[in-house]
Coordinates of N, CA and C in Angstrom, one line a residue:
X1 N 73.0 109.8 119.0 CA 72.1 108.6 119.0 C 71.7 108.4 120.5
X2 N 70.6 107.9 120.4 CA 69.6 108.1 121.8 C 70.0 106.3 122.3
X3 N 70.6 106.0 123.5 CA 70.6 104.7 123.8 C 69.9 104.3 125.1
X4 N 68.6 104.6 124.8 CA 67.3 103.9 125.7 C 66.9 103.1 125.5
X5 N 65.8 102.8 126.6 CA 65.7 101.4 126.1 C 64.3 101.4 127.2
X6 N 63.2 101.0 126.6 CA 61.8 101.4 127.5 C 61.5 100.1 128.3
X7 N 61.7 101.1 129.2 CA 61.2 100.1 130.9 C 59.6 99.7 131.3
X8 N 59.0 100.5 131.2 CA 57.5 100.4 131.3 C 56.9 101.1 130.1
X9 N 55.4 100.5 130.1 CA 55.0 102.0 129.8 C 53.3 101.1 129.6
X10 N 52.4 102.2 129.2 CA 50.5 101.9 129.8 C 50.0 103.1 129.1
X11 N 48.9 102.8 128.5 CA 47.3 103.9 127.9 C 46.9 104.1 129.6
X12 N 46.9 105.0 129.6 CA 45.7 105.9 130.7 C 44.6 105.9 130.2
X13 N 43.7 106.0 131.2 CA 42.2 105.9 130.8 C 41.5 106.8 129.9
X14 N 42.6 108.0 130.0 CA 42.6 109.2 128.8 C 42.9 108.6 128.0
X15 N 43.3 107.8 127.1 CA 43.7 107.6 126.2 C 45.1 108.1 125.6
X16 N 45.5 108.4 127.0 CA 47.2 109.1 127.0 C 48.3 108.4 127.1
X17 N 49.5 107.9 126.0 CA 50.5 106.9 125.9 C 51.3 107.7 127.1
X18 N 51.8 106.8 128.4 CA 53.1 107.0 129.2 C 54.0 105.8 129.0
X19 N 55.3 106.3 129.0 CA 56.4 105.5 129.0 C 57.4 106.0 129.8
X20 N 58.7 105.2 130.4 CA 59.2 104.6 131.0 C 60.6 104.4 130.4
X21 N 61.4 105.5 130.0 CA 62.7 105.0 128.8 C 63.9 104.8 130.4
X22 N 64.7 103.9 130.0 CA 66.0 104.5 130.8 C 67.3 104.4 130.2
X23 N 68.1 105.5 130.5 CA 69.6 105.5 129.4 C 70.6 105.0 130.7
X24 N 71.1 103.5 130.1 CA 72.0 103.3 131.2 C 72.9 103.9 131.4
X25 N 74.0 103.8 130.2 CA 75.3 105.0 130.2 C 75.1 106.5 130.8
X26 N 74.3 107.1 130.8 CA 74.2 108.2 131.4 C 73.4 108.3 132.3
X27 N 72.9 107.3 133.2 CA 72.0 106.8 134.5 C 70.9 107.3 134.5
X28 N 70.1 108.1 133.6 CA 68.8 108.8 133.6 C 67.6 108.4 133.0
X29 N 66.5 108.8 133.5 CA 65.3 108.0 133.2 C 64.2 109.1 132.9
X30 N 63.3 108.6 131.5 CA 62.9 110.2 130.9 C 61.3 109.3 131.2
X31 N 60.6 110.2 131.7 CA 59.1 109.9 131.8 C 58.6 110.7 130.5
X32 N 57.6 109.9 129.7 CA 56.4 110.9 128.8 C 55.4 110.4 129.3
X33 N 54.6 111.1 129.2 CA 53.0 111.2 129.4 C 52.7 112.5 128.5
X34 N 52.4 111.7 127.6 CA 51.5 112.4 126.4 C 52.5 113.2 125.9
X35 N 52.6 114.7 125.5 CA 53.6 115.7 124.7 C 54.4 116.1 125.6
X36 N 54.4 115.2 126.8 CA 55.5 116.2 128.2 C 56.3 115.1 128.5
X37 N 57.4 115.5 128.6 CA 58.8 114.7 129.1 C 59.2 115.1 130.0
X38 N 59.8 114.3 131.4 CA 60.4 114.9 132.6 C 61.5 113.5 132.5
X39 N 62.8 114.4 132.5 CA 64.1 113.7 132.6 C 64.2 113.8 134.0
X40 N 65.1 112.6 134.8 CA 65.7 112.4 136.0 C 67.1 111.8 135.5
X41 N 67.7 112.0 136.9 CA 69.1 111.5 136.9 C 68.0 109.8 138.1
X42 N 69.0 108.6 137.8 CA 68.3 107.3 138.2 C 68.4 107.7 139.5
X43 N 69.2 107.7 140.4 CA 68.5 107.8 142.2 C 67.5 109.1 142.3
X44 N 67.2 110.4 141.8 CA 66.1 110.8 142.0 C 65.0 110.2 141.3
X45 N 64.5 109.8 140.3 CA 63.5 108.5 139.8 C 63.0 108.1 140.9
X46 N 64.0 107.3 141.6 CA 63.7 106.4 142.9 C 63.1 106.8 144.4
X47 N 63.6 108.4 144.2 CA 63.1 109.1 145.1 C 61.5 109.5 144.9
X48 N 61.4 109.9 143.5 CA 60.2 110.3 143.1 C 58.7 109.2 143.2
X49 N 59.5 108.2 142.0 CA 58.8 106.8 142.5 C 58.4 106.6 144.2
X50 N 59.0 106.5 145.1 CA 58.5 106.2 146.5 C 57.8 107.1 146.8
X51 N 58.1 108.7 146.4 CA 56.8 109.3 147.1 C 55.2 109.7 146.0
X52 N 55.6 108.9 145.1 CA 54.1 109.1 144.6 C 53.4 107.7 145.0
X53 N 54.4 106.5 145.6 CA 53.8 105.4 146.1 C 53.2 105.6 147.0
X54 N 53.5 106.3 148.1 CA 53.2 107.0 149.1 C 51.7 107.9 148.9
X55 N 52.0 108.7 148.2 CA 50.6 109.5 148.0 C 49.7 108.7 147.1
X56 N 49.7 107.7 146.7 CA 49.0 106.9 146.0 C 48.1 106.0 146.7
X57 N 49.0 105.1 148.0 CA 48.2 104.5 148.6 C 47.6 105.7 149.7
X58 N 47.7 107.2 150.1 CA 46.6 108.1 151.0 C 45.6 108.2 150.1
X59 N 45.7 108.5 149.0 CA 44.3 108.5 147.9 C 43.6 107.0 147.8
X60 N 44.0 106.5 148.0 CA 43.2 104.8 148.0 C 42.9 104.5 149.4
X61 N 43.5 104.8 150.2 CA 42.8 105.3 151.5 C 41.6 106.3 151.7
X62 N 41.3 107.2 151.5 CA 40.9 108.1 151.1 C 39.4 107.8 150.2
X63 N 39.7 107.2 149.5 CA 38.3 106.5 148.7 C 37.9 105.6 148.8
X64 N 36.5 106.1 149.0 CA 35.2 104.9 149.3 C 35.3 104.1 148.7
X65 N 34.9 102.7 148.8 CA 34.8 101.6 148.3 C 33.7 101.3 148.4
X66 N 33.0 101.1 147.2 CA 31.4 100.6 146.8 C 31.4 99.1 146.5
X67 N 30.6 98.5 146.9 CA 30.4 97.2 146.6 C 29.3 97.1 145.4
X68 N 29.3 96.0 144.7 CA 28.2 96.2 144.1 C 27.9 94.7 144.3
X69 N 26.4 94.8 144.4 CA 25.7 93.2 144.5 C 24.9 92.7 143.6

């Protein structure tokens, strides 16, 4: 028996369900996005998390910002 319990989760603009499960008893945290699953153990998560924070805000750096009037 699976004892998760969903942390986050959001439609992408694709139209693609991601979620956010975390198993406390066994400290690990399974990402889906769409038919793909990537398990972590919880402190790498946290490692991963910071560096896609990281490359997230250089791509929003990175892109023009249009105004519209």
């Amino acid at each position: 028996m699976r004892h998760q319990k969903i942390v986050g989760q959001a439609m992408l603009p694709s139209n693609t369900a991601c979620k956010v499960l975390y198993n406390k008893s066994m400290d690990t945290v399974e990402v889906e996005v769409g038919g793909t699953t990537l398990k972590f153990e919880a402190d790498s998560f946290i490692v991963m998390h910071e560096m896609m924070r990281k490359a997230a805000a250089k791509i929003v750096m990175q892109t023009e910002v249009g105004f519209s009037t």
